Amino acid sequence: MPHRSRESFAEFVVARQRHWLRMAYLLCNDRQFAEDLVQQSLEKLYVVWPKVAAADSPDAYVRKAIVNVYLSETRRMWRRRERPSDDPAAGVVATADEAADDRVDLARALSRLPKRQRMVLILRFADDLSVTEMAAVMGCAEGTVKAHTSAALKAIRRTTEFELQGVVR
């Protein structure tokens, strides 16, 4: 790869890496696994960087790669058996900021969802993608995206209502 291409790749990664890590973390709720997802996606991106750099949205390519690597990795048997902690908030450092509590609650609620439902919520609300863009990233029909979004939002509402009722009593 020419030196100029390597520089543009490095600049692109530095500018967007935190965003991708946040997206990957929301998908898997595991910091190390999120870092692995981003790293594997960037390895794939580096190989085809000149083509990707010329595209309309290189960020969309990375997003799709992260989702594909996530789906591929979660299908593996060793990954399904590994359970380092039963607490989805384990390893999350809480601060005095109320937003930190909200992030822990969101991470806990997302971790209870099936992976495709979790994925549509992250792509929709964290990455602000349209239904059409989400369908392209996930490789499914727009109706499937809408169905997963609806089911995920219902599950989140049910969980939240149930937890609030438990607190009130």
Tab-separated table of N, CA and C in Angstrom:
chain	number	residue	atom	x	y	z
A	1	MET	N	0.860	-1.173	0.000
A	1	MET	CA	0.000	0.000	0.000
A	1	MET	C	0.908	1.238	0.000
A	2	PRO	N	0.615	2.196	-0.858
A	2	PRO	CA	1.425	3.420	-0.891
A	2	PRO	C	1.382	4.161	0.443
A	3	HIS	N	2.440	4.918	0.694
A	3	HIS	CA	2.574	5.646	1.959
A	3	HIS	C	1.385	6.584	2.197
A	4	ARG	N	0.933	7.281	1.171
A	4	ARG	CA	-0.193	8.219	1.309
A	4	ARG	C	-1.463	7.478	1.734
A	5	SER	N	-1.677	6.285	1.203
A	5	SER	CA	-2.852	5.500	1.579
A	5	SER	C	-2.778	5.060	3.032
A	6	ARG	N	-1.574	4.677	3.473
A	6	ARG	CA	-1.412	4.285	4.874
A	6	ARG	C	-1.711	5.456	5.800
A	7	GLU	N	-1.263	6.632	5.411
A	7	GLU	CA	-1.522	7.826	6.220
A	7	GLU	C	-3.013	8.136	6.277
A	8	SER	N	-3.701	8.049	5.143
A	8	SER	CA	-5.140	8.343	5.141
A	8	SER	C	-5.903	7.299	5.952
A	9	PHE	N	-5.443	6.051	5.884
A	9	PHE	CA	-6.066	4.998	6.686
A	9	PHE	C	-5.885	5.303	8.176
A	10	ALA	N	-4.667	5.649	8.560
A	10	ALA	CA	-4.387	5.945	9.971
A	10	ALA	C	-5.209	7.136	10.451
A	11	GLU	N	-5.322	8.165	9.647
A	11	GLU	CA	-6.119	9.338	10.026
A	11	GLU	C	-7.588	8.964	10.195
A	12	PHE	N	-8.091	8.143	9.279
A	12	PHE	CA	-9.484	7.702	9.342
A	12	PHE	C	-9.733	6.915	10.620
A	13	VAL	N	-8.841	6.002	10.945
A	13	VAL	CA	-9.007	5.168	12.141
A	13	VAL	C	-8.954	6.018	13.402
A	14	VAL	N	-8.000	6.929	13.486
A	14	VAL	CA	-7.880	7.779	14.671
A	14	VAL	C	-9.142	8.616	14.861
A	15	ALA	N	-9.696	9.116	13.771
A	15	ALA	CA	-10.882	9.970	13.859
A	15	ALA	C	-12.133	9.207	14.284
A	16	ARG	N	-12.261	7.944	13.923
A	16	ARG	CA	-13.519	7.224	14.140
A	16	ARG	C	-13.438	6.069	15.133
A	17	GLN	N	-12.275	5.750	15.640
A	17	GLN	CA	-12.098	4.558	16.466
A	17	GLN	C	-12.979	4.543	17.715
A	18	ARG	N	-13.088	5.648	18.410
A	18	ARG	CA	-13.910	5.680	19.635
A	18	ARG	C	-15.369	5.362	19.314
A	19	HIS	N	-15.867	5.884	18.207
A	19	HIS	CA	-17.250	5.628	17.803
A	19	HIS	C	-17.453	4.134	17.552
A	20	TRP	N	-16.523	3.513	16.836
A	20	TRP	CA	-16.657	2.083	16.539
A	20	TRP	C	-16.559	1.248	17.813
A	21	LEU	N	-15.676	1.624	18.721
A	21	LEU	CA	-15.562	0.892	19.982
A	21	LEU	C	-16.860	0.976	20.786
A	22	ARG	N	-17.456	2.158	20.791
A	22	ARG	CA	-18.728	2.317	21.510
A	22	ARG	C	-19.806	1.447	20.879
A	23	MET	N	-19.892	1.457	19.561
A	23	MET	CA	-20.881	0.638	18.865
A	23	MET	C	-20.655	-0.848	19.150
A	24	ALA	N	-19.402	-1.289	19.042
A	24	ALA	CA	-19.085	-2.695	19.288
A	24	ALA	C	-19.382	-3.077	20.734
A	25	TYR	N	-19.081	-2.187	21.676
A	25	TYR	CA	-19.362	-2.474	23.080
A	25	TYR	C	-20.865	-2.632	23.313
A	26	LEU	N	-21.652	-1.764	22.682
A	26	LEU	CA	-23.100	-1.880	22.838
A	26	LEU	C	-23.617	-3.184	22.248
A	27	LEU	N	-22.966	-3.680	21.201
A	27	LEU	CA	-23.375	-4.955	20.614
A	27	LEU	C	-23.099	-6.129	21.549
A	28	CYS	N	-21.910	-6.140	22.154
A	28	CYS	CA	-21.500	-7.344	22.880
A	28	CYS	C	-21.412	-7.180	24.391
A	29	ASN	N	-21.418	-5.941	24.899
A	29	ASN	CA	-21.350	-5.673	26.334
A	29	ASN	C	-20.106	-6.261	26.989
A	30	ASP	N	-19.004	-6.261	26.248
A	30	ASP	CA	-17.736	-6.781	26.749
A	30	ASP	C	-16.624	-5.956	26.108
A	31	ARG	N	-15.884	-5.228	26.928
A	31	ARG	CA	-14.882	-4.288	26.390
A	31	ARG	C	-13.812	-4.988	25.548
A	32	GLN	N	-13.280	-6.100	26.037
A	32	GLN	CA	-12.231	-6.794	25.293
A	32	GLN	C	-12.766	-7.360	23.980
A	33	PHE	N	-13.958	-7.929	24.034
A	33	PHE	CA	-14.556	-8.473	22.820
A	33	PHE	C	-14.834	-7.345	21.825
A	34	ALA	N	-15.281	-6.198	22.315
A	34	ALA	CA	-15.532	-5.041	21.442
A	34	ALA	C	-14.242	-4.594	20.756
A	35	GLU	N	-13.154	-4.562	21.523
A	35	GLU	CA	-11.866	-4.191	20.934
A	35	GLU	C	-11.449	-5.195	19.870
A	36	ASP	N	-11.691	-6.486	20.123
A	36	ASP	CA	-11.380	-7.517	19.125
A	36	ASP	C	-12.223	-7.337	17.865
A	37	LEU	N	-13.507	-7.026	18.050
A	37	LEU	CA	-14.375	-6.823	16.886
A	37	LEU	C	-13.869	-5.687	16.012
A	38	VAL	N	-13.520	-4.586	16.639
A	38	VAL	CA	-13.026	-3.433	15.881
A	38	VAL	C	-11.701	-3.779	15.209
A	39	GLN	N	-10.819	-4.444	15.934
A	39	GLN	CA	-9.520	-4.798	15.365
A	39	GLN	C	-9.680	-5.706	14.146
A	40	GLN	N	-10.498	-6.725	14.252
A	40	GLN	CA	-10.700	-7.640	13.124
A	40	GLN	C	-11.323	-6.907	11.939
A	41	SER	N	-12.234	-6.002	12.220
A	41	SER	CA	-12.871	-5.229	11.144
A	41	SER	C	-11.864	-4.322	10.457
A	42	LEU	N	-10.989	-3.705	11.242
A	42	LEU	CA	-9.971	-2.821	10.661
A	42	LEU	C	-8.946	-3.604	9.848
A	43	GLU	N	-8.658	-4.830	10.257
A	43	GLU	CA	-7.764	-5.672	9.458
A	43	GLU	C	-8.356	-5.918	8.079
A	44	LYS	N	-9.652	-6.185	8.030
A	44	LYS	CA	-10.326	-6.397	6.740
A	44	LYS	C	-10.342	-5.101	5.931
A	45	LEU	N	-10.553	-3.998	6.605
A	45	LEU	CA	-10.599	-2.701	5.941
A	45	LEU	C	-9.239	-2.332	5.348
A	46	TYR	N	-8.175	-2.596	6.073
A	46	TYR	CA	-6.836	-2.224	5.621
A	46	TYR	C	-6.499	-2.868	4.277
A	47	VAL	N	-6.904	-4.111	4.100
A	47	VAL	CA	-6.596	-4.844	2.871
A	47	VAL	C	-7.218	-4.178	1.647
A	48	VAL	N	-8.398	-3.614	1.805
A	48	VAL	CA	-9.109	-3.019	0.666
A	48	VAL	C	-9.239	-1.500	0.793
A	49	TRP	N	-8.359	-0.883	1.584
A	49	TRP	CA	-8.495	0.539	1.876
A	49	TRP	C	-8.599	1.437	0.641
A	50	PRO	N	-7.784	1.286	-0.390
A	50	PRO	CA	-7.914	2.196	-1.539
A	50	PRO	C	-9.332	2.186	-2.144
A	51	LYS	N	-9.934	1.023	-2.217
A	51	LYS	CA	-11.301	0.919	-2.746
A	51	LYS	C	-12.301	1.556	-1.779
A	52	VAL	N	-12.137	1.300	-0.500
A	52	VAL	CA	-13.050	1.832	0.509
A	52	VAL	C	-12.923	3.350	0.613
A	53	ALA	N	-11.701	3.851	0.556
A	53	ALA	CA	-11.476	5.292	0.658
A	53	ALA	C	-12.164	6.038	-0.485
A	54	ALA	N	-12.287	5.410	-1.629
A	54	ALA	CA	-12.931	6.043	-2.774
A	54	ALA	C	-14.458	5.955	-2.700
A	55	ALA	N	-14.985	5.165	-1.792
A	55	ALA	CA	-16.435	4.990	-1.662
A	55	ALA	C	-17.075	6.226	-1.041
A	56	ASP	N	-18.400	6.307	-1.161
A	56	ASP	CA	-19.144	7.433	-0.595
A	56	ASP	C	-19.046	7.482	0.922
A	57	SER	N	-19.095	6.310	1.562
A	57	SER	CA	-19.090	6.275	3.025
A	57	SER	C	-18.212	5.136	3.541
A	58	PRO	N	-16.930	5.417	3.759
A	58	PRO	CA	-16.068	4.375	4.327
A	58	PRO	C	-16.551	3.920	5.708
A	59	ASP	N	-17.180	4.815	6.454
A	59	ASP	CA	-17.679	4.473	7.777
A	59	ASP	C	-18.748	3.380	7.700
A	60	ALA	N	-19.562	3.417	6.663
A	60	ALA	CA	-20.596	2.384	6.490
A	60	ALA	C	-19.948	1.019	6.274
A	61	TYR	N	-18.836	0.993	5.554
A	61	TYR	CA	-18.126	-0.263	5.338
A	61	TYR	C	-17.632	-0.830	6.671
A	62	VAL	N	-17.062	0.016	7.509
A	62	VAL	CA	-16.555	-0.440	8.807
A	62	VAL	C	-17.710	-0.927	9.680
A	63	ARG	N	-18.803	-0.180	9.684
A	63	ARG	CA	-19.976	-0.564	10.471
A	63	ARG	C	-20.453	-1.955	10.055
A	64	LYS	N	-20.554	-2.184	8.750
A	64	LYS	CA	-20.996	-3.486	8.233
A	64	LYS	C	-19.991	-4.573	8.624
A	65	ALA	N	-18.711	-4.256	8.552
A	65	ALA	CA	-17.689	-5.236	8.924
A	65	ALA	C	-17.790	-5.603	10.407
A	66	ILE	N	-18.015	-4.616	11.260
A	66	ILE	CA	-18.145	-4.883	12.697
A	66	ILE	C	-19.345	-5.792	12.962
A	67	VAL	N	-20.460	-5.492	12.320
A	67	VAL	CA	-21.661	-6.318	12.499
A	67	VAL	C	-21.403	-7.735	12.005
A	68	ASN	N	-20.773	-7.872	10.846
A	68	ASN	CA	-20.505	-9.204	10.305
A	68	ASN	C	-19.539	-9.995	11.191
A	69	VAL	N	-18.496	-9.349	11.680
A	69	VAL	CA	-17.551	-10.034	12.567
A	69	VAL	C	-18.254	-10.426	13.860
A	70	TYR	N	-19.087	-9.537	14.385
A	70	TYR	CA	-19.842	-9.849	15.603
A	70	TYR	C	-20.728	-11.084	15.400
A	71	LEU	N	-21.477	-11.103	14.309
A	71	LEU	CA	-22.356	-12.246	14.041
A	71	LEU	C	-21.548	-13.531	13.861
A	72	SER	N	-20.441	-13.431	13.163
A	72	SER	CA	-19.593	-14.597	12.947
A	72	SER	C	-19.009	-15.117	14.260
A	73	GLU	N	-18.500	-14.221	15.082
A	73	GLU	CA	-17.886	-14.622	16.347
A	73	GLU	C	-18.903	-15.185	17.331
A	74	THR	N	-20.115	-14.654	17.345
A	74	THR	CA	-21.100	-15.149	18.309
A	74	THR	C	-21.691	-16.481	17.891
A	75	ARG	N	-21.450	-16.895	16.672
A	75	ARG	CA	-21.913	-18.218	16.227
A	75	ARG	C	-20.981	-19.331	16.672
A	76	ARG	N	-19.763	-18.968	17.007
A	76	ARG	CA	-18.779	-19.982	17.393
A	76	ARG	C	-19.121	-20.573	18.746
A	77	MET	N	-18.953	-21.866	18.874
A	77	MET	CA	-19.302	-22.560	20.116
A	77	MET	C	-18.493	-22.072	21.303
A	78	TRP	N	-17.203	-21.843	21.139
A	78	TRP	CA	-16.387	-21.431	22.285
A	78	TRP	C	-16.860	-20.105	22.825
A	79	ARG	N	-17.386	-19.265	21.986
A	79	ARG	CA	-17.840	-17.954	22.431
A	79	ARG	C	-19.141	-18.088	23.225
A	80	ARG	N	-19.991	-19.015	22.813
A	80	ARG	CA	-21.263	-19.204	23.522
A	80	ARG	C	-21.047	-19.756	24.922
A	81	ARG	N	-20.032	-20.604	25.093
A	81	ARG	CA	-19.789	-21.210	26.400
A	81	ARG	C	-19.081	-20.272	27.362
A	82	GLU	N	-18.361	-19.319	26.852
A	82	GLU	CA	-17.592	-18.437	27.720
A	82	GLU	C	-18.516	-17.456	28.421
A	83	ARG	N	-18.511	-17.481	29.741
A	83	ARG	CA	-19.324	-16.577	30.552
A	83	ARG	C	-18.477	-16.035	31.693
A	84	PRO	N	-17.703	-14.987	31.436
A	84	PRO	CA	-16.832	-14.493	32.485
A	84	PRO	C	-17.573	-13.926	33.689
A	85	SER	N	-18.824	-13.461	33.493
A	85	SER	CA	-19.565	-12.874	34.598
A	85	SER	C	-21.051	-12.954	34.315
A	86	ASP	N	-21.831	-13.169	35.359
A	86	ASP	CA	-23.280	-13.162	35.199
A	86	ASP	C	-23.841	-11.754	35.247
A	87	ASP	N	-23.076	-10.815	35.771
A	87	ASP	CA	-23.524	-9.434	35.903
A	87	ASP	C	-23.142	-8.645	34.662
A	88	PRO	N	-24.131	-8.191	33.859
A	88	PRO	CA	-23.794	-7.462	32.643
A	88	PRO	C	-23.050	-6.162	32.918
A	89	ALA	N	-23.155	-5.631	34.110
A	89	ALA	CA	-22.490	-4.376	34.427
A	89	ALA	C	-21.112	-4.604	35.050
A	90	ALA	N	-20.666	-5.864	35.144
A	90	ALA	CA	-19.368	-6.137	35.743
A	90	ALA	C	-18.280	-5.452	34.934
A	91	GLY	N	-17.358	-4.837	35.628
A	91	GLY	CA	-16.263	-4.167	34.952
A	91	GLY	C	-16.577	-2.739	34.561
A	92	VAL	N	-17.830	-2.325	34.708
A	92	VAL	CA	-18.192	-0.952	34.400
A	92	VAL	C	-17.852	-0.100	35.618
A	93	VAL	N	-17.080	0.922	35.414
A	93	VAL	CA	-16.695	1.801	36.509
A	93	VAL	C	-17.730	2.894	36.632
A	94	ALA	N	-18.409	2.934	37.761
A	94	ALA	CA	-19.442	3.940	37.979
A	94	ALA	C	-18.801	5.236	38.457
A	95	THR	N	-19.388	6.338	38.027
A	95	THR	CA	-18.936	7.638	38.500
A	95	THR	C	-20.093	8.292	39.233
A	96	ALA	N	-19.845	9.462	39.775
A	96	ALA	CA	-20.903	10.186	40.479
A	96	ALA	C	-21.930	10.728	39.510
A	97	ASP	N	-21.596	10.763	38.260
A	97	ASP	CA	-22.481	11.293	37.240
A	97	ASP	C	-23.703	10.383	37.062
A	98	GLU	N	-24.882	10.950	37.020
A	98	GLU	CA	-26.096	10.155	36.830
A	98	GLU	C	-26.111	9.466	35.474
A	99	ALA	N	-25.463	10.070	34.502
A	99	ALA	CA	-25.410	9.462	33.177
A	99	ALA	C	-24.737	8.098	33.227
A	100	ALA	N	-23.796	7.924	34.126
A	100	ALA	CA	-23.129	6.628	34.259
A	100	ALA	C	-24.125	5.564	34.687
A	101	ASP	N	-25.020	5.895	35.611
A	101	ASP	CA	-26.049	4.950	36.037
A	101	ASP	C	-26.972	4.602	34.876
A	102	ASP	N	-27.311	5.610	34.079
A	102	ASP	CA	-28.163	5.363	32.921
A	102	ASP	C	-27.481	4.434	31.920
A	103	ARG	N	-26.166	4.621	31.731
A	103	ARG	CA	-25.429	3.762	30.798
A	103	ARG	C	-25.401	2.326	31.303
A	104	VAL	N	-25.236	2.137	32.606
A	104	VAL	CA	-25.225	0.793	33.175
A	104	VAL	C	-26.599	0.155	32.985
A	105	ASP	N	-27.670	0.916	33.247
A	105	ASP	CA	-29.023	0.395	33.059
A	105	ASP	C	-29.267	0.034	31.599
A	106	LEU	N	-28.817	0.880	30.685
A	106	LEU	CA	-28.982	0.608	29.259
A	106	LEU	C	-28.196	-0.636	28.868
A	107	ALA	N	-26.975	-0.749	29.329
A	107	ALA	CA	-26.164	-1.927	29.010
A	107	ALA	C	-26.833	-3.193	29.535
A	108	ARG	N	-27.388	-3.120	30.726
A	108	ARG	CA	-28.072	-4.276	31.316
A	108	ARG	C	-29.305	-4.647	30.486
A	109	ALA	N	-30.094	-3.642	30.105
A	109	ALA	CA	-31.299	-3.906	29.307
A	109	ALA	C	-30.931	-4.459	27.936
A	110	LEU	N	-29.911	-3.897	27.308
A	110	LEU	CA	-29.490	-4.385	25.990
A	110	LEU	C	-28.959	-5.807	26.071
A	111	SER	N	-28.258	-6.137	27.146
A	111	SER	CA	-27.670	-7.472	27.260
A	111	SER	C	-28.733	-8.558	27.370
A	112	ARG	N	-29.929	-8.191	27.762
A	112	ARG	CA	-31.010	-9.170	27.901
A	112	ARG	C	-31.714	-9.457	26.576
A	113	LEU	N	-31.445	-8.641	25.563
A	113	LEU	CA	-32.091	-8.811	24.268
A	113	LEU	C	-31.343	-9.821	23.405
A	114	PRO	N	-32.064	-10.514	22.507
A	114	PRO	CA	-31.371	-11.340	21.515
A	114	PRO	C	-30.481	-10.454	20.645
A	115	LYS	N	-29.432	-11.026	20.070
A	115	LYS	CA	-28.420	-10.215	19.397
A	115	LYS	C	-28.964	-9.402	18.229
A	116	ARG	N	-29.912	-9.896	17.453
A	116	ARG	CA	-30.427	-9.123	16.315
A	116	ARG	C	-31.269	-7.941	16.807
A	117	GLN	N	-32.018	-8.137	17.886
A	117	GLN	CA	-32.787	-7.023	18.449
A	117	GLN	C	-31.849	-5.972	19.029
A	118	ARG	N	-30.815	-6.421	19.706
A	118	ARG	CA	-29.826	-5.492	20.258
A	118	ARG	C	-29.169	-4.712	19.119
A	119	MET	N	-28.868	-5.408	18.040
A	119	MET	CA	-28.216	-4.787	16.896
A	119	MET	C	-29.074	-3.686	16.277
A	120	VAL	N	-30.388	-3.923	16.100
A	120	VAL	CA	-31.222	-2.888	15.474
A	120	VAL	C	-31.315	-1.654	16.361
A	121	LEU	N	-31.376	-1.831	17.667
A	121	LEU	CA	-31.444	-0.663	18.546
A	121	LEU	C	-30.149	0.145	18.497
A	122	ILE	N	-29.038	-0.538	18.454
A	122	ILE	CA	-27.757	0.164	18.404
A	122	ILE	C	-27.589	0.885	17.071
A	123	LEU	N	-27.899	0.198	15.988
A	123	LEU	CA	-27.761	0.832	14.674
A	123	LEU	C	-28.733	1.999	14.528
A	124	ARG	N	-29.915	1.870	15.084
A	124	ARG	CA	-30.917	2.929	14.948
A	124	ARG	C	-30.620	4.128	15.846
A	125	PHE	N	-30.367	3.874	17.115
A	125	PHE	CA	-30.278	4.971	18.063
A	125	PHE	C	-28.849	5.430	18.348
A	126	ALA	N	-27.873	4.541	18.278
A	126	ALA	CA	-26.491	4.974	18.503
A	126	ALA	C	-25.850	5.484	17.211
A	127	ASP	N	-26.163	4.822	16.092
A	127	ASP	CA	-25.580	5.238	14.818
A	127	ASP	C	-26.543	6.058	13.966
A	128	ASP	N	-27.804	6.165	14.387
A	128	ASP	CA	-28.799	6.985	13.696
A	128	ASP	C	-28.986	6.584	12.241
A	129	LEU	N	-29.070	5.273	11.994
A	129	LEU	CA	-29.281	4.785	10.634
A	129	LEU	C	-30.768	4.685	10.331
A	130	SER	N	-31.099	4.818	9.070
A	130	SER	CA	-32.484	4.630	8.636
A	130	SER	C	-32.772	3.130	8.545
A	131	VAL	N	-34.036	2.793	8.371
A	131	VAL	CA	-34.425	1.389	8.233
A	131	VAL	C	-33.734	0.778	7.018
A	132	THR	N	-33.674	1.517	5.923
A	132	THR	CA	-33.030	1.028	4.704
A	132	THR	C	-31.545	0.766	4.945
A	133	GLU	N	-30.876	1.697	5.621
A	133	GLU	CA	-29.450	1.525	5.908
A	133	GLU	C	-29.219	0.355	6.860
A	134	MET	N	-30.095	0.196	7.839
A	134	MET	CA	-29.954	-0.921	8.781
A	134	MET	C	-30.136	-2.249	8.060
A	135	ALA	N	-31.104	-2.309	7.156
A	135	ALA	CA	-31.341	-3.540	6.398
A	135	ALA	C	-30.105	-3.896	5.572
A	136	ALA	N	-29.453	-2.899	4.989
A	136	ALA	CA	-28.240	-3.153	4.213
A	136	ALA	C	-27.112	-3.661	5.100
A	137	VAL	N	-26.943	-3.059	6.266
A	137	VAL	CA	-25.881	-3.477	7.182
A	137	VAL	C	-26.133	-4.892	7.688
A	138	MET	N	-27.382	-5.192	8.030
A	138	MET	CA	-27.712	-6.492	8.608
A	138	MET	C	-27.926	-7.575	7.558
A	139	GLY	N	-28.082	-7.182	6.297
A	139	GLY	CA	-28.288	-8.160	5.234
A	139	GLY	C	-29.649	-8.819	5.301
A	140	CYS	N	-30.677	-8.019	5.579
A	140	CYS	CA	-32.025	-8.566	5.667
A	140	CYS	C	-33.013	-7.569	5.071
A	141	ALA	N	-34.281	-7.931	5.049
A	141	ALA	CA	-35.321	-7.065	4.505
A	141	ALA	C	-35.676	-5.957	5.494
A	142	GLU	N	-36.208	-4.866	4.968
A	142	GLU	CA	-36.611	-3.746	5.823
A	142	GLU	C	-37.698	-4.172	6.814
A	143	GLY	N	-38.603	-5.037	6.384
A	143	GLY	CA	-39.646	-5.529	7.279
A	143	GLY	C	-39.077	-6.287	8.467
A	144	THR	N	-38.001	-7.020	8.239
A	144	THR	CA	-37.339	-7.747	9.318
A	144	THR	C	-36.748	-6.768	10.324
A	145	VAL	N	-36.146	-5.696	9.809
A	145	VAL	CA	-35.580	-4.666	10.687
A	145	VAL	C	-36.687	-4.049	11.532
A	146	LYS	N	-37.814	-3.725	10.916
A	146	LYS	CA	-38.930	-3.125	11.646
A	146	LYS	C	-39.473	-4.076	12.711
A	147	ALA	N	-39.573	-5.349	12.370
A	147	ALA	CA	-40.077	-6.332	13.329
A	147	ALA	C	-39.127	-6.470	14.530
A	148	HIS	N	-37.813	-6.544	14.255
A	148	HIS	CA	-36.841	-6.638	15.342
A	148	HIS	C	-36.855	-5.379	16.205
A	149	THR	N	-36.989	-4.218	15.575
A	149	THR	CA	-37.024	-2.962	16.327
A	149	THR	C	-38.241	-2.922	17.243
A	150	SER	N	-39.387	-3.289	16.704
A	150	SER	CA	-40.615	-3.286	17.494
A	150	SER	C	-40.512	-4.246	18.683
A	151	ALA	N	-40.031	-5.452	18.414
A	151	ALA	CA	-39.908	-6.451	19.484
A	151	ALA	C	-38.899	-5.998	20.544
A	152	ALA	N	-37.804	-5.398	20.104
A	152	ALA	CA	-36.785	-4.944	21.054
A	152	ALA	C	-37.311	-3.822	21.936
A	153	LEU	N	-38.000	-2.878	21.342
A	153	LEU	CA	-38.538	-1.766	22.127
A	153	LEU	C	-39.593	-2.253	23.119
A	154	LYS	N	-40.431	-3.202	22.707
A	154	LYS	CA	-41.419	-3.773	23.623
A	154	LYS	C	-40.730	-4.477	24.791
A	155	ALA	N	-39.681	-5.233	24.483
A	155	ALA	CA	-38.960	-5.951	25.535
A	155	ALA	C	-38.297	-4.975	26.513
A	156	ILE	N	-37.717	-3.910	25.983
A	156	ILE	CA	-37.084	-2.902	26.847
A	156	ILE	C	-38.136	-2.249	27.743
A	157	ARG	N	-39.273	-1.898	27.161
A	157	ARG	CA	-40.353	-1.278	27.959
A	157	ARG	C	-40.848	-2.224	29.032
A	158	ARG	N	-41.055	-3.492	28.667
A	158	ARG	CA	-41.524	-4.488	29.636
A	158	ARG	C	-40.532	-4.632	30.781
A	159	THR	N	-39.264	-4.720	30.456
A	159	THR	CA	-38.222	-4.856	31.471
A	159	THR	C	-38.208	-3.652	32.393
A	160	THR	N	-38.268	-2.472	31.798
A	160	THR	CA	-38.240	-1.245	32.589
A	160	THR	C	-39.455	-1.150	33.501
A	161	GLU	N	-40.645	-1.438	32.976
A	161	GLU	CA	-41.864	-1.389	33.787
A	161	GLU	C	-41.802	-2.395	34.924
A	162	PHE	N	-41.313	-3.595	34.626
A	162	PHE	CA	-41.214	-4.633	35.649
A	162	PHE	C	-40.264	-4.201	36.754
A	163	GLU	N	-39.113	-3.648	36.385
A	163	GLU	CA	-38.136	-3.212	37.384
A	163	GLU	C	-38.676	-2.044	38.205
A	164	LEU	N	-39.403	-1.136	37.565
A	164	LEU	CA	-39.972	-0.006	38.298
A	164	LEU	C	-41.026	-0.483	39.279
A	165	GLN	N	-41.843	-1.473	38.872
A	165	GLN	CA	-42.859	-1.996	39.781
A	165	GLN	C	-42.199	-2.657	40.985
A	166	GLY	N	-41.085	-3.363	40.755
A	166	GLY	CA	-40.367	-4.020	41.842
A	166	GLY	C	-39.787	-3.018	42.816
A	167	VAL	N	-39.378	-1.861	42.322
A	167	VAL	CA	-38.817	-0.821	43.186
A	167	VAL	C	-39.902	-0.150	44.008
A	168	VAL	N	-41.060	0.068	43.401
A	168	VAL	CA	-42.143	0.765	44.063
A	168	VAL	C	-42.706	-0.065	45.203
A	169	ARG	N	-42.800	-1.362	45.037
A	169	ARG	CA	-43.409	-2.221	46.065
A	169	ARG	C	-42.587	-2.369	47.247
